[in-house]
PDB file of C-alpha atoms and ligand atoms in Angstrom:
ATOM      1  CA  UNK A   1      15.657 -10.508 -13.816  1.00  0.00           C
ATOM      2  CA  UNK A   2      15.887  -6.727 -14.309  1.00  0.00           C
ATOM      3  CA  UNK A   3      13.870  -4.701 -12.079  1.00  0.00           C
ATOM      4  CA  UNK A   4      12.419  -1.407 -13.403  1.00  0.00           C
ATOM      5  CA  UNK A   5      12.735   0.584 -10.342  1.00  0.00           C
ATOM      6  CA  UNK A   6      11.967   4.400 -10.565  1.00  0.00           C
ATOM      7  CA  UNK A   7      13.134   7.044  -8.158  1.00  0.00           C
ATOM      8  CA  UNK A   8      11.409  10.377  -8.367  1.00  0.00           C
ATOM      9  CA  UNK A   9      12.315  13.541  -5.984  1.00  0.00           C
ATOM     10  CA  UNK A  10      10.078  16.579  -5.174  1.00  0.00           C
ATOM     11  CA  UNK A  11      10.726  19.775  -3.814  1.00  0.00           C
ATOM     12  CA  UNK A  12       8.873  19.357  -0.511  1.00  0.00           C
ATOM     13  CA  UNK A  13       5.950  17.135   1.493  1.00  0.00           C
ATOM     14  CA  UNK A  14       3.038  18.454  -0.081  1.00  0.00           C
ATOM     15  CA  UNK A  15       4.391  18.274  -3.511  1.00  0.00           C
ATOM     16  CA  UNK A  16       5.076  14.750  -3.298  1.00  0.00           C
ATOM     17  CA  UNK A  17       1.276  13.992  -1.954  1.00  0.00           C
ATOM     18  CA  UNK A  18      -0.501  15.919  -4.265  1.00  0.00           C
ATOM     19  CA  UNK A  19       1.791  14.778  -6.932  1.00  0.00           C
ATOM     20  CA  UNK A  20       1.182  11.194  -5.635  1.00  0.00           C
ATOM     21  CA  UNK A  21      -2.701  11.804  -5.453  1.00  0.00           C
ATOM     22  CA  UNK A  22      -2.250  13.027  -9.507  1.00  0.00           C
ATOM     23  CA  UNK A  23      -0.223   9.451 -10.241  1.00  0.00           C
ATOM     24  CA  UNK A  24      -3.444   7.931  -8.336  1.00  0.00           C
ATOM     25  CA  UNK A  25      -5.943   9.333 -10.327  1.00  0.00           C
ATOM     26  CA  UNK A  26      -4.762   8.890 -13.643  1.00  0.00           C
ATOM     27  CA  UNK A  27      -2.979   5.146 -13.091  1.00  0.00           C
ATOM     28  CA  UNK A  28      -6.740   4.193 -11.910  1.00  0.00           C
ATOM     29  CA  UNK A  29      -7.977   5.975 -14.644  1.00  0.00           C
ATOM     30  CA  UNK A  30      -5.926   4.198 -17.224  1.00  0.00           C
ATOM     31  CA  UNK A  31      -6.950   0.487 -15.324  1.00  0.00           C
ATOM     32  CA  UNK A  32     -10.456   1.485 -15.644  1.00  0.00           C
ATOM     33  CA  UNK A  33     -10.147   2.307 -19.016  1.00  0.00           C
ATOM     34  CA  UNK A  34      -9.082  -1.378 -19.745  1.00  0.00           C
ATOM     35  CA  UNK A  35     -10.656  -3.330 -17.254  1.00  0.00           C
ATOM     36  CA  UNK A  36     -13.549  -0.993 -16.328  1.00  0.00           C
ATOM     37  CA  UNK A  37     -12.974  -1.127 -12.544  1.00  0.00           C
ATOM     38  CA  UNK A  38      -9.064  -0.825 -11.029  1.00  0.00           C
ATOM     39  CA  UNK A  39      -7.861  -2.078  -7.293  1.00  0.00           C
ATOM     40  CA  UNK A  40      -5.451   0.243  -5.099  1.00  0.00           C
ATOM     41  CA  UNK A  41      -3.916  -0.833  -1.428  1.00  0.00           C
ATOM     42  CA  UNK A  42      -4.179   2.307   0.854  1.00  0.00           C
ATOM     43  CA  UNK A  43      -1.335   3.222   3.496  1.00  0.00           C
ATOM     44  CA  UNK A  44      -1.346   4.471   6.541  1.00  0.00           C
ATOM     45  CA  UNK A  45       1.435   7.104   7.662  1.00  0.00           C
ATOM     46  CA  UNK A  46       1.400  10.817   7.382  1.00  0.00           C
ATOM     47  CA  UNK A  47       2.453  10.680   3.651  1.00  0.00           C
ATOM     48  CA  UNK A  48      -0.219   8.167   2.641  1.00  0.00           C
ATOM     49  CA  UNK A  49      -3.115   9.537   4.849  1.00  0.00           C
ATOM     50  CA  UNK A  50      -1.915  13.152   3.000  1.00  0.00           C
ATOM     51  CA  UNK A  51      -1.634  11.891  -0.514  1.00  0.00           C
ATOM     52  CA  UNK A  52      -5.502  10.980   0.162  1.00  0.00           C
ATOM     53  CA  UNK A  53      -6.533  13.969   1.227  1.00  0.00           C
ATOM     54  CA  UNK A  54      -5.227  15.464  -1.822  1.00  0.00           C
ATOM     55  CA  UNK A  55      -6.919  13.200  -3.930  1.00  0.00           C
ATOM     56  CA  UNK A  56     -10.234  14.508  -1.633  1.00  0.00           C
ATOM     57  CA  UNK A  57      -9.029  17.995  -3.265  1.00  0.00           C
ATOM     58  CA  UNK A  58      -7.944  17.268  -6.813  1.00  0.00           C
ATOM     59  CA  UNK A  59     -10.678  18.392  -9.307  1.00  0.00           C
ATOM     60  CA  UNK A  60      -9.674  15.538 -11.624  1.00  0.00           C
ATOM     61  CA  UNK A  61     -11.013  12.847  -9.167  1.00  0.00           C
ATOM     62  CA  UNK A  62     -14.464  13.198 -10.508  1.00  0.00           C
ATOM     63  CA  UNK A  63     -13.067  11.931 -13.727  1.00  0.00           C
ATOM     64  CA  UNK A  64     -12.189   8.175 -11.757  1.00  0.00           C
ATOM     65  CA  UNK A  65     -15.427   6.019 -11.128  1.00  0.00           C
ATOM     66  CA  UNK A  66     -14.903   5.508  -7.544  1.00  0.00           C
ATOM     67  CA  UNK A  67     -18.011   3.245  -7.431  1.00  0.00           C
ATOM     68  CA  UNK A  68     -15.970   0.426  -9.396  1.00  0.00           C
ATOM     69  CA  UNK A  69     -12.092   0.997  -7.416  1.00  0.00           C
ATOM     70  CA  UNK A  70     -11.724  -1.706  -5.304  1.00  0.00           C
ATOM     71  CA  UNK A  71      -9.669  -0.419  -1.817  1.00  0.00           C
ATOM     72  CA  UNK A  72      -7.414  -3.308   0.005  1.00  0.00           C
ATOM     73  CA  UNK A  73      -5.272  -2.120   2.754  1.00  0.00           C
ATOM     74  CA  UNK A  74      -1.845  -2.532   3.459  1.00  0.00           C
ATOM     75  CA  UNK A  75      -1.710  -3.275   7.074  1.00  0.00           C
ATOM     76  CA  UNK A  76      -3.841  -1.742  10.385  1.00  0.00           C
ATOM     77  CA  UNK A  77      -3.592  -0.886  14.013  1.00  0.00           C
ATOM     78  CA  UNK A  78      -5.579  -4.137  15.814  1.00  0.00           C
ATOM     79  CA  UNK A  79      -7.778  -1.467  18.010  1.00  0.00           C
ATOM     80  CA  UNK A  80     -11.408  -1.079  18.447  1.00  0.00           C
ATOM     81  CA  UNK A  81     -13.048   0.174  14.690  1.00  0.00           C
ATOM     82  CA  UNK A  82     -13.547   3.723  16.078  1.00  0.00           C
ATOM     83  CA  UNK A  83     -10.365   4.134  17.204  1.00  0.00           C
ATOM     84  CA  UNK A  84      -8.720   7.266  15.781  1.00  0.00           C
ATOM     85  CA  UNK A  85      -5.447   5.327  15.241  1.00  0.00           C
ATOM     86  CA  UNK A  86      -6.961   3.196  12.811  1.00  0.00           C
ATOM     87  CA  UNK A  87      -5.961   3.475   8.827  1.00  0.00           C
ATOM     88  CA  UNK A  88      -9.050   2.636   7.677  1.00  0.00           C
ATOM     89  CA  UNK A  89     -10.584   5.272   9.532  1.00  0.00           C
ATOM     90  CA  UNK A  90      -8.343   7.633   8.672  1.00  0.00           C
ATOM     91  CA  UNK A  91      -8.901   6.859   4.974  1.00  0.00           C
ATOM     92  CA  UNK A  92     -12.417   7.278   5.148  1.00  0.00           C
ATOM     93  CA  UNK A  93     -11.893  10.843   6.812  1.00  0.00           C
ATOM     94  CA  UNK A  94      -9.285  11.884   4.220  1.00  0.00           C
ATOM     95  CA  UNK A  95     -11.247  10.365   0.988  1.00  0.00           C
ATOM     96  CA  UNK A  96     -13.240   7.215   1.312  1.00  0.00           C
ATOM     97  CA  UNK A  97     -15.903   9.357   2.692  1.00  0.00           C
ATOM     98  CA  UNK A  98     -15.906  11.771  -0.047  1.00  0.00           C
ATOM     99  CA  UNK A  99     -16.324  10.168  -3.668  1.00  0.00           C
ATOM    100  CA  UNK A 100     -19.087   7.769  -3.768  1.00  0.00           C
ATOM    101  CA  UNK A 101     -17.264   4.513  -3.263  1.00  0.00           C
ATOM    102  CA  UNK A 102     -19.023   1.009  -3.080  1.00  0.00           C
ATOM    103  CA  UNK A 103     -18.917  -0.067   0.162  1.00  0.00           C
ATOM    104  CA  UNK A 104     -18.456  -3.912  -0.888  1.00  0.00           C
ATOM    105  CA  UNK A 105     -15.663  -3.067  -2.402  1.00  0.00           C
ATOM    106  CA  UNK A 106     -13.711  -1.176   0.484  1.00  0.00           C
ATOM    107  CA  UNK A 107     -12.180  -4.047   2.413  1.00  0.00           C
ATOM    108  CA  UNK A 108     -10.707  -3.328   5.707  1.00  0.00           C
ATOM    109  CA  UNK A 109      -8.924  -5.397   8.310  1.00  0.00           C
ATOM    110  CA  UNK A 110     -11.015  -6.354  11.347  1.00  0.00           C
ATOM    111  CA  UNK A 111     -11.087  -4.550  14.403  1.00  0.00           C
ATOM    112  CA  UNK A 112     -10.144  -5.729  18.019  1.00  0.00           C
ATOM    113  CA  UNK A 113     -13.837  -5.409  19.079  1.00  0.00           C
ATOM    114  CA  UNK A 114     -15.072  -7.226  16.029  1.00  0.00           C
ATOM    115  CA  UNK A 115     -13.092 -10.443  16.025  1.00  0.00           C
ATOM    116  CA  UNK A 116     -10.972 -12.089  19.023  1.00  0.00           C
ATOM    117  CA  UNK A 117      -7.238 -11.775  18.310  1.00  0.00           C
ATOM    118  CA  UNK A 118      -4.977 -11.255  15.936  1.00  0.00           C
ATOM    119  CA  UNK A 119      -4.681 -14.644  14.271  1.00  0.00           C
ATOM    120  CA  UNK A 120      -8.407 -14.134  13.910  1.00  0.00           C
ATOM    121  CA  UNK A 121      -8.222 -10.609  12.247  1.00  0.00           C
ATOM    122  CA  UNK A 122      -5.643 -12.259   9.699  1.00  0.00           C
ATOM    123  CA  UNK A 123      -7.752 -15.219   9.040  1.00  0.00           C
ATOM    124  CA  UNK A 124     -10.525 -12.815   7.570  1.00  0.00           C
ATOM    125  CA  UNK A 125      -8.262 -10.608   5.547  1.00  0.00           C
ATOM    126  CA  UNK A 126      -6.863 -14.021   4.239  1.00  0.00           C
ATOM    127  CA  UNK A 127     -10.728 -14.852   3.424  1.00  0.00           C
ATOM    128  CA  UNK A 128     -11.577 -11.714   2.144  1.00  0.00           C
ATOM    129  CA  UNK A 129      -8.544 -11.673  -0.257  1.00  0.00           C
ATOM    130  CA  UNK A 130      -9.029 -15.023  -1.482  1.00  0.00           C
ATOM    131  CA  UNK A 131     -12.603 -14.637  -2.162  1.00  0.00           C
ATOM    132  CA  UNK A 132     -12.009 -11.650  -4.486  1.00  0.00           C
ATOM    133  CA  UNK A 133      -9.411 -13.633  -6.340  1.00  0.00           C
ATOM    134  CA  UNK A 134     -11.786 -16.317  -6.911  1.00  0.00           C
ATOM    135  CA  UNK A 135     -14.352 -14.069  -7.935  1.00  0.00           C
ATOM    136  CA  UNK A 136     -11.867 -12.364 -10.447  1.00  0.00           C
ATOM    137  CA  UNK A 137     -10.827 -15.871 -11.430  1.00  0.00           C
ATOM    138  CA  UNK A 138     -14.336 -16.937 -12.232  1.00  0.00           C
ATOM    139  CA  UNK A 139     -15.223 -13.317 -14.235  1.00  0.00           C
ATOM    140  CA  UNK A 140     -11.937 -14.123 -16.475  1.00  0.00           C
ATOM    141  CA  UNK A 141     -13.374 -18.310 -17.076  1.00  0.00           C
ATOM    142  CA  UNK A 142     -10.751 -19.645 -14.741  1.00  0.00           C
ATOM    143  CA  UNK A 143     -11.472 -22.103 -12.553  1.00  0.00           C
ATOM    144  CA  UNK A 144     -11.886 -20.986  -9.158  1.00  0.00           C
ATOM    145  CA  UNK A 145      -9.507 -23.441  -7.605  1.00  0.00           C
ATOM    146  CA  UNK A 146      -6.423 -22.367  -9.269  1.00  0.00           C
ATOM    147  CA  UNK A 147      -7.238 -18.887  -8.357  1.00  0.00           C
ATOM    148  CA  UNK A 148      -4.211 -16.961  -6.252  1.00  0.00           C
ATOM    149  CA  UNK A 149      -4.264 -16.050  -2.643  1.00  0.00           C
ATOM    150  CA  UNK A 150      -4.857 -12.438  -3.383  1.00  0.00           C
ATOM    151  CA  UNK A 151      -7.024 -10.646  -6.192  1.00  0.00           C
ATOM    152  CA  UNK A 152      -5.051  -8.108  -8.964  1.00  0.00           C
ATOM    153  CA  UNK A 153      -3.218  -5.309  -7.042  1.00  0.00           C
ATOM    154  CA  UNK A 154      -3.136  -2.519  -9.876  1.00  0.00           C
ATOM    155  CA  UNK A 155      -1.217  -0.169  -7.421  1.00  0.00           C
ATOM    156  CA  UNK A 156       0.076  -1.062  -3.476  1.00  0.00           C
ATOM    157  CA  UNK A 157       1.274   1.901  -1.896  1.00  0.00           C
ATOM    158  CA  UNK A 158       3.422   2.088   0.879  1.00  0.00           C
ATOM    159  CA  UNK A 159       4.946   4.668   3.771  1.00  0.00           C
ATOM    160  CA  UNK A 160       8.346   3.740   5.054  1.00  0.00           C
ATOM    161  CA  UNK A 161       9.314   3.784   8.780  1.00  0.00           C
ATOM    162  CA  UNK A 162      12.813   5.140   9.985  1.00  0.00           C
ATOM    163  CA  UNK A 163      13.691   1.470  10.431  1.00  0.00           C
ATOM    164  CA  UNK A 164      12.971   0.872   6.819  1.00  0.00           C
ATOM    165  CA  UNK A 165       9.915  -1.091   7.947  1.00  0.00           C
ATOM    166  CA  UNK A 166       6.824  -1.037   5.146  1.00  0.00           C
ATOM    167  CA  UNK A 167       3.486  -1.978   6.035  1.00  0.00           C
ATOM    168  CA  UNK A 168       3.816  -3.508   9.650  1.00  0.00           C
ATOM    169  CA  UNK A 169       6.611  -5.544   8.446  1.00  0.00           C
ATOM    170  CA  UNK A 170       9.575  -4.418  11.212  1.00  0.00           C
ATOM    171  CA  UNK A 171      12.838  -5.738  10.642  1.00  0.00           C
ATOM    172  CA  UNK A 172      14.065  -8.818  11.979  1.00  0.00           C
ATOM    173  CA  UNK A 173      10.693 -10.001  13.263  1.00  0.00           C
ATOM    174  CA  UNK A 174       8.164 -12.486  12.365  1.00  0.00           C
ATOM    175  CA  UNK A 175       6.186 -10.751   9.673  1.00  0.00           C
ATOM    176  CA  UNK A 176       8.889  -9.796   7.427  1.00  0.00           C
ATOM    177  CA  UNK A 177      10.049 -13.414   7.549  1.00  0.00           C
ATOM    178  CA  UNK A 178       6.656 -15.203   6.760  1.00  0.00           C
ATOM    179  CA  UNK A 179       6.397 -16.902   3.767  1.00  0.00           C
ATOM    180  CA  UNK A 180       3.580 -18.753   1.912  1.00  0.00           C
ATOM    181  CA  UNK A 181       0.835 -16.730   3.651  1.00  0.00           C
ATOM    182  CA  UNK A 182      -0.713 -13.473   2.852  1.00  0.00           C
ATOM    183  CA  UNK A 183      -1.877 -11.932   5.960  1.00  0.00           C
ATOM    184  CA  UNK A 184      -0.126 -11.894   9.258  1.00  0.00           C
ATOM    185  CA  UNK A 185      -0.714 -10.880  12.643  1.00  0.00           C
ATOM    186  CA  UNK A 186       1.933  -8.618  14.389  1.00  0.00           C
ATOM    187  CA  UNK A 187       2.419  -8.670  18.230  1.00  0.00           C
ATOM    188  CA  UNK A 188       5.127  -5.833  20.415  1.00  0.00           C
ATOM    189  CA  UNK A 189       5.056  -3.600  17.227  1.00  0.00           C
ATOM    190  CA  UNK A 190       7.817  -1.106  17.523  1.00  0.00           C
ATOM    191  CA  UNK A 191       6.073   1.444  16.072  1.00  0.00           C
ATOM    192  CA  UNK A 192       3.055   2.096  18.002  1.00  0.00           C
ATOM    193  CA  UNK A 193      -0.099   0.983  18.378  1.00  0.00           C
ATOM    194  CA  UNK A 194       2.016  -2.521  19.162  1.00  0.00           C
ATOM    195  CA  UNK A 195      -1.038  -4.796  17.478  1.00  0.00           C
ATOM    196  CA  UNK A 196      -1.396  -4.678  13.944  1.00  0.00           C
ATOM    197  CA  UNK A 197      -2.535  -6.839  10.959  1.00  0.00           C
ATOM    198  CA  UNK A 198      -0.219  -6.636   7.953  1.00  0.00           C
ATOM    199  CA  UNK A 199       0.351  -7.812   4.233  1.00  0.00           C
ATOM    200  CA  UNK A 200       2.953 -10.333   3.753  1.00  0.00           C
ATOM    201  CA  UNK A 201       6.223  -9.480   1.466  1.00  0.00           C
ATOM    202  CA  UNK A 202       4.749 -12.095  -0.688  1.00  0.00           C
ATOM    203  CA  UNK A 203       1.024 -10.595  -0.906  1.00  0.00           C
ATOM    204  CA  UNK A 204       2.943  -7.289  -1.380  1.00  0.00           C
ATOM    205  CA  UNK A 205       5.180  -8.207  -4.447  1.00  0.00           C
ATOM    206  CA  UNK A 206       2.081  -9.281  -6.093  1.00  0.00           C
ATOM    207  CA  UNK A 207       1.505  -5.826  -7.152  1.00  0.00           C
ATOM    208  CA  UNK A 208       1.865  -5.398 -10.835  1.00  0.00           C
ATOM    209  CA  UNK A 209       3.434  -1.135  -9.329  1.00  0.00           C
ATOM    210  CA  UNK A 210       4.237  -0.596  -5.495  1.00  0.00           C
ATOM    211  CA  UNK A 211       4.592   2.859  -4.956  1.00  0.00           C
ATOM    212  CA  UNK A 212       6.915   3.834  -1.544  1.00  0.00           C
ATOM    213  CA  UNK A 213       6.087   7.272  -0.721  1.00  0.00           C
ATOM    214  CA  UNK A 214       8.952   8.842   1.768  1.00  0.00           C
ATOM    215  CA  UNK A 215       9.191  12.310   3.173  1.00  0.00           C
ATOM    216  CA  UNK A 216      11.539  13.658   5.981  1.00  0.00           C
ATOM    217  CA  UNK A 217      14.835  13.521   6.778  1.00  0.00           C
ATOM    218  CA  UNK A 218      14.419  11.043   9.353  1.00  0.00           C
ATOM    219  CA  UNK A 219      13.793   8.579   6.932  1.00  0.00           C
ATOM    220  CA  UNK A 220      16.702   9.420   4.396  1.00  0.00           C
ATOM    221  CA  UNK A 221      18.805   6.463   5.619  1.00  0.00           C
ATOM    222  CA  UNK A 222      16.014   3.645   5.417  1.00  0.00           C
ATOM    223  CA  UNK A 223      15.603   4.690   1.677  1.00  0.00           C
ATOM    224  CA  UNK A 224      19.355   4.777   0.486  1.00  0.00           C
ATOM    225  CA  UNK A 225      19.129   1.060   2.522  1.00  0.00           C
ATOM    226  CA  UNK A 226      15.864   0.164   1.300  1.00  0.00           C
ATOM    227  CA  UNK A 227      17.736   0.797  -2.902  1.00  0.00           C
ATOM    228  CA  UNK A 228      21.082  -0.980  -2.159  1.00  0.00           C
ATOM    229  CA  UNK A 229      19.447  -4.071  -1.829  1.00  0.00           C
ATOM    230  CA  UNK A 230      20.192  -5.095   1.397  1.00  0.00           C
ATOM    231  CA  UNK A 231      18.513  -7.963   3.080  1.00  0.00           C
ATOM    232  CA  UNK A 232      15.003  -7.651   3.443  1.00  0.00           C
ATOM    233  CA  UNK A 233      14.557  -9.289   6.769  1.00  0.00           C
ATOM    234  CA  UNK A 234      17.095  -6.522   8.374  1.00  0.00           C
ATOM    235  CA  UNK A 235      15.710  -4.186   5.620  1.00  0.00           C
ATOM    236  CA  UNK A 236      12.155  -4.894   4.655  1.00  0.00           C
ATOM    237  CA  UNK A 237      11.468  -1.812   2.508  1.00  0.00           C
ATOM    238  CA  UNK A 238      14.391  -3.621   0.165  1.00  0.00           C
ATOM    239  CA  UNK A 239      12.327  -6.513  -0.683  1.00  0.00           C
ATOM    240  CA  UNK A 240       9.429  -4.864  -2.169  1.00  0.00           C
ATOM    241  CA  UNK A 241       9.043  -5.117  -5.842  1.00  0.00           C
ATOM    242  CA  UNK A 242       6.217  -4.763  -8.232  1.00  0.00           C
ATOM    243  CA  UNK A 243       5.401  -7.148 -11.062  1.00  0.00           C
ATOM    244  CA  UNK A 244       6.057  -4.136 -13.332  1.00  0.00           C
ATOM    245  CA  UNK A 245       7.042  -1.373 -11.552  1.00  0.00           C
ATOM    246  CA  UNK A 246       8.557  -0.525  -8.330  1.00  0.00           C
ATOM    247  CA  UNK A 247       8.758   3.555  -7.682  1.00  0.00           C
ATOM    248  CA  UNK A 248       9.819   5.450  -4.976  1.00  0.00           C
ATOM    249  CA  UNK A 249       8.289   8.600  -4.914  1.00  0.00           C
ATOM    250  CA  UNK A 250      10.490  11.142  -2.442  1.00  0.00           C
ATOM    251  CA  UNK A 251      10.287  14.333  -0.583  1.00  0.00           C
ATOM    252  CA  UNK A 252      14.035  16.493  -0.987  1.00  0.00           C
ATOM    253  CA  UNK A 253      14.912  15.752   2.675  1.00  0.00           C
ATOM    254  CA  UNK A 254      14.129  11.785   2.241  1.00  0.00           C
ATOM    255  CA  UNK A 255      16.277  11.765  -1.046  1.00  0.00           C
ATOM    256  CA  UNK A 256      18.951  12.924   0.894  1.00  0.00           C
ATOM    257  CA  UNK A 257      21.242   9.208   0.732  1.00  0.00           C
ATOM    258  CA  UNK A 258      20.442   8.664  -2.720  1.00  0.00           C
ATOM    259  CA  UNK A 259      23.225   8.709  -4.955  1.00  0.00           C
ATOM    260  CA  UNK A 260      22.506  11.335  -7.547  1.00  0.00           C
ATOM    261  CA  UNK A 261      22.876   9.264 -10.242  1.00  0.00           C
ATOM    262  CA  UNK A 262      19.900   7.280  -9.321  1.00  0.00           C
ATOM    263  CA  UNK A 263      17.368  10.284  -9.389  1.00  0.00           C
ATOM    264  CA  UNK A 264      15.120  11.325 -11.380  1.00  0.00           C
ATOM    265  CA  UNK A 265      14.003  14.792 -11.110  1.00  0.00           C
ATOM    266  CA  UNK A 266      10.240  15.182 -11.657  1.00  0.00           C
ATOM    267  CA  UNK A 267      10.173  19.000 -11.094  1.00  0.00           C
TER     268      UNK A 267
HETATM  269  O1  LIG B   1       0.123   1.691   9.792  1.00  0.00           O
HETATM  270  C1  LIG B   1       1.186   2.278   9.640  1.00  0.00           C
HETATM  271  O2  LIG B   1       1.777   2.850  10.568  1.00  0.00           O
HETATM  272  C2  LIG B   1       1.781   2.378   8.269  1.00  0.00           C
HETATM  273  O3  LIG B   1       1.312   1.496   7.411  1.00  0.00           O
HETATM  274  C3  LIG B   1       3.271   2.412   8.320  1.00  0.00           C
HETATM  275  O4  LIG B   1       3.897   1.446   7.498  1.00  0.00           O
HETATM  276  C4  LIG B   1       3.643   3.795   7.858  1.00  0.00           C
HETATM  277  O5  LIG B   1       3.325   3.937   6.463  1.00  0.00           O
HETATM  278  C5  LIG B   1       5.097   4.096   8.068  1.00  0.00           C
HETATM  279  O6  LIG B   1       5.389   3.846   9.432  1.00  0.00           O
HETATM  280  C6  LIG B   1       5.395   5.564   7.733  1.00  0.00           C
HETATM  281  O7  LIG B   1       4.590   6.361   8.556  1.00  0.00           O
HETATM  282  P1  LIG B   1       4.883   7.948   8.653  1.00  0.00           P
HETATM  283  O8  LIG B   1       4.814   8.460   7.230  1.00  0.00           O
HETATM  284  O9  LIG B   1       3.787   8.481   9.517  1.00  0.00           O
HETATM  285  O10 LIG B   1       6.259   8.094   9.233  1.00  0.00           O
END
């Protein structure tokens, strides 16, 4: 199976979020357009927290109706919900906060002073995923028990780590080797806070595009990795791939492995 796998560079940080945020806008723009509401999995990481917050500032997101985008997330930090290290709270700070949404249809990860433990937190994101695909299922005349795990993913973004990890899927642990499951707990995280909740690989690559958004230098080595299709377990950002599209959307300093060939220029 060919992959259509896009690589775009840009000139700095802040080009590459608000360039990101502009790809946002008009993908869920063009998903609206045919399905009348469009679904997006937030990030956490400087680069997806920023690309929010220039959606916040781009005049064109008044043109998206935010009251009918569904927001999944990624993964999250298992800390208390007003915890400043949480993504969802971070999201809601950089643009959740400022563009009308529906709150029913901004689904975040419990907390660790909402639910007991880990394997709790990623029993209700398995709940809460599975009862939006059945509702989908239902609004499209399918029966609800052939429905998937996980509703329609129009775009998944993700932030890499210097160890190539995506979401709060580190290499060679647990969570980049589940399979079956869409939801998993992660325990002695080496990035930190050590507790976090995270999409599977397989919940991931149910994305019709994945977007990986990389800047800095100190994470030029996981991408050139994560496109020479090493093994995802030792490399997890290799395994990701949308149903349709898989891009990776680069700062100059993160392109720096990438064989030149491979690039596309977008500016
Ligand atoms: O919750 C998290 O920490 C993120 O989901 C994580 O996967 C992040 O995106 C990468 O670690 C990149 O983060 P930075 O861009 O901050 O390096």
């Amino acid at each position: 199976m060919t992959r259509n796998v896009r690589i775009t560079l840009h000139p700095s940080f802040d080009v590459l979020a608000a360039t990101t945020a502009a790809r946002l806008i008009t993908r869920l723009l063009d998903v609206q357009g045919e399905r009348g509401e469009a679904t997006v999995v937030l990030t956490g990481g400087s680069v997806g927290i920023a690309t929010l917050k220039a959606v916040a500032q781009s005049p064109a997101r008044l043109a998206v109706d935010w009251a009918k985008v569904n927001f999944w997330f990624g993964d999250e930090r298992f800390v208390p919900a007003a915890s400043p290290d949480r993504n969802a709270g971070q999201a809601a700070a950089a643009l959740l906060d400022h563009i009308g949404v529906d709150r029913a249809r901004v689904h975040e990860m419990a907390a660790s002073d909402v639910v007991a433990d880990l394997e709790a937190a990623a029993a209700d994101y398995t709940a809460q995923l599975a009862a939006a695909a059945r509702r989908e299922w239902e609004s499209d005349d399918d029966s609800p028990e052939s429905a998937p795990a996980v509703p329609r993913f129009d775009v998944l973004l993700l932030g890499l780590g210097p160890d190539a990890h995506i979401a709060s899927l580190f290499p060679e642990m647990s969570g980049i080797r589940s399979q079956g499951v869409p939801v998993v707990g992660v325990a002695n995280s080496p990035k930190p806070p050590p507790w976090r909740v995270s999409l599977t690989l397989d919940a991931i690559n149910t994305a019709l595009e994945i977007w990986i958004v990389v800047a800095g230098a100190d994470k030029a080595a996981a991408v050139g990795l994560g496109l020479a299709g090493a093994n995802p377990v030792q490399v997890p950002a290799s395994g990701a791939h949308g149903v349709n599209k898989t891009m990776w959307l680069l700062d100059q300093e993160a392109a720096a492995k990438v064989p030149e060939q491979l690039m596309r220029r977008d500016s």
